XYZ file of C-alpha atoms in Angstrom:
184
model
C 0.000 0.000 0.000
C 1.288 3.470 -0.815
C 1.701 6.273 1.655
C -1.517 7.801 0.292
C -3.481 4.818 1.542
C -4.337 3.554 -1.937
C -3.273 0.094 -3.036
C -1.097 -0.074 -6.153
C -2.576 -2.049 -9.050
C -1.327 -5.632 -9.100
C -2.476 -8.785 -10.830
C -4.676 -9.454 -7.797
C -5.882 -5.847 -7.459
C -7.970 -4.207 -10.156
C -6.550 -1.476 -12.347
C -8.181 1.955 -12.048
C -10.420 1.237 -15.047
C -11.361 -2.183 -13.748
C -11.921 -0.833 -10.250
C -14.596 1.657 -11.346
C -17.281 -0.856 -10.413
C -15.635 -1.407 -7.052
C -15.467 2.357 -6.440
C -19.174 2.635 -7.219
C -19.930 -0.152 -4.805
C -18.049 1.700 -2.064
C -20.191 4.815 -2.564
C -23.482 2.942 -2.062
C -24.821 3.639 1.419
C -24.719 0.771 3.849
C -28.208 -0.591 4.502
C -29.694 0.411 7.812
C -29.374 -2.261 10.517
C -33.167 -1.980 10.878
C -33.928 -2.158 7.119
C -35.902 -5.408 7.458
C -38.186 -3.789 10.061
C -38.789 -0.499 8.219
C -41.487 1.062 6.083
C -40.498 4.298 4.342
C -42.799 6.567 2.371
C -42.118 10.040 1.049
C -43.821 12.770 -0.904
C -43.029 16.240 -2.183
C -45.512 18.785 -0.828
C -45.875 22.120 -2.634
C -45.160 24.379 0.341
C -42.124 25.450 2.385
C -41.019 23.264 5.328
C -42.381 25.691 7.947
C -45.884 25.407 6.531
C -45.780 21.619 6.157
C -44.350 21.257 9.669
C -47.243 23.367 11.026
C -49.743 20.965 9.443
C -48.193 18.165 11.540
C -48.017 20.052 14.817
C -51.449 21.596 15.333
C -54.445 19.385 16.032
C -56.785 21.693 14.113
C -54.821 20.742 10.998
C -54.109 17.075 11.796
C -57.776 16.262 12.283
C -58.476 17.467 8.737
C -55.994 15.290 6.834
C -54.445 12.537 9.041
C -54.951 8.978 7.902
C -55.440 6.977 4.716
C -58.171 7.807 2.211
C -61.675 7.608 3.679
C -60.551 7.765 7.326
C -61.539 10.474 9.793
C -59.975 11.291 13.149
C -61.404 12.188 16.555
C -58.889 13.624 19.043
C -59.321 12.847 22.754
C -56.126 14.630 23.944
C -53.327 16.509 22.198
C -50.208 18.155 23.586
C -47.444 18.764 21.034
C -44.168 18.778 22.968
C -41.458 16.221 23.755
C -43.140 13.567 25.960
C -46.535 15.052 25.026
C -49.247 12.774 23.686
C -51.857 12.597 20.999
C -54.678 10.236 21.997
C -57.114 9.766 19.134
C -59.419 7.414 17.258
C -59.221 6.779 13.541
C -62.563 5.917 12.004
C -62.289 3.635 8.995
C -64.558 3.995 5.960
C -66.255 0.697 6.974
C -67.177 2.128 10.396
C -64.388 0.389 12.334
C -62.765 2.494 15.056
C -59.019 2.215 15.638
C -57.707 3.626 18.943
C -54.342 5.324 18.413
C -51.707 6.883 20.621
C -48.611 8.913 19.740
C -45.936 10.325 22.051
C -43.379 12.727 20.610
C -39.764 11.968 21.478
C -37.929 14.681 19.500
C -39.076 17.909 17.882
C -36.741 20.045 15.773
C -38.804 22.678 13.960
C -39.200 22.701 10.979
C -36.891 19.774 10.169
C -37.700 16.647 12.140
C -40.222 14.961 14.424
C -39.762 11.555 16.055
C -42.470 9.689 17.897
C -43.708 6.368 19.290
C -47.019 5.163 17.856
C -49.280 2.415 19.129
C -52.821 1.671 20.142
C -52.234 2.928 23.692
C -49.438 4.188 25.954
C -48.346 0.714 27.138
C -48.717 -0.998 23.744
C -45.861 -3.572 23.518
C -46.108 -3.426 19.717
C -45.701 0.367 19.482
C -43.315 1.428 16.736
C -40.901 4.317 16.237
C -41.341 6.858 13.444
C -39.179 9.670 12.115
C -40.641 12.465 10.017
C -38.197 14.656 8.113
C -38.966 17.863 6.229
C -36.332 18.687 3.606
C -36.461 21.756 1.340
C -36.924 20.735 -2.314
C -36.853 23.990 -4.261
C -39.974 25.909 -3.194
C -41.498 22.645 -1.932
C -40.764 20.191 0.896
C -39.847 16.518 0.689
C -41.569 14.770 3.587
C -40.247 11.349 4.539
C -41.899 9.074 7.071
C -39.625 6.278 8.309
C -41.312 3.721 10.537
C -39.322 1.075 12.413
C -41.290 -1.828 13.883
C -40.063 -3.813 16.916
C -39.838 -7.049 14.878
C -39.800 -8.193 11.261
C -43.044 -10.097 11.938
C -44.838 -6.943 13.119
C -43.541 -5.031 10.109
C -44.714 -7.763 7.728
C -48.126 -7.929 9.421
C -48.523 -4.136 9.149
C -47.620 -4.209 5.460
C -49.623 -7.292 4.469
C -52.686 -7.086 6.742
C -53.021 -3.328 7.255
C -51.392 -2.086 4.023
C -49.077 0.227 5.988
C -47.039 1.415 2.992
C -50.109 2.295 0.910
C -51.776 3.866 3.958
C -48.666 5.977 4.546
C -48.631 7.106 0.914
C -52.319 8.013 1.089
C -51.782 9.898 4.353
C -48.988 11.991 2.823
C -51.183 12.517 -0.247
C -53.953 13.839 2.008
C -51.393 16.141 3.653
C -50.297 17.462 0.246
C -53.908 18.131 -0.790
C -54.705 19.841 2.525
C -51.635 22.091 2.379
C -52.377 22.941 -1.267
C -55.781 24.288 -0.170
C -53.997 26.641 2.218
C -53.869 26.201 5.974
C -56.795 27.940 7.648
C -55.751 30.660 10.071
C-alpha cells in the first residue's frame, strides 16, 4: 500500500479502469441495521417546510388530513411537545374504530419529528417513526420512516393493514390539505 493509503494495481488488485465498479460499490450507502423492520414513504408537498411542519403540529390541521383515504380522526387529547401525547381514534370507511396513541420523542422545527405510535401508551407493539422535512426547491420533501419492533410486526402491518399504501395516502392527504392553504 502506498503512503496515500491507496493500493497499487497488481495482478490481484484491479486497475483503475477495472476498479470503477468497485469504487461505485463503495459509494453505495450501507443498509440500515433496521432495514428489514422499516417502512419508508415520502412525498413532495408544494409548500415550504415551515408550513408543512405546522400541518403536523397543530391538532386543528391534523384532524383534517391525518390517515389513509376515507378515514376520519377524533382527538381525545393533544399536547405537542417532547413527551406530550396525541390520543385519538381513527374511524375507517367501513365504520371500524381504531384507537391510536402517539408520544413525541424529539421535535426540531421545521426539520424533524420523532415519535412512538401504538394503540395505547403501554402498547408492547408500538413502533418508532421519524418524520423529516427537507427543502426541495420551493417545496418540501416529507419522509416518514417507521421502524417496527420485529420483522413479523412489520410484515403484518404491510400485508394485513397495508401500511405502505396507507402511509402514501396519508402523505397525499397532507399534500392536498396544504395545497388548499392552511386555515388561520
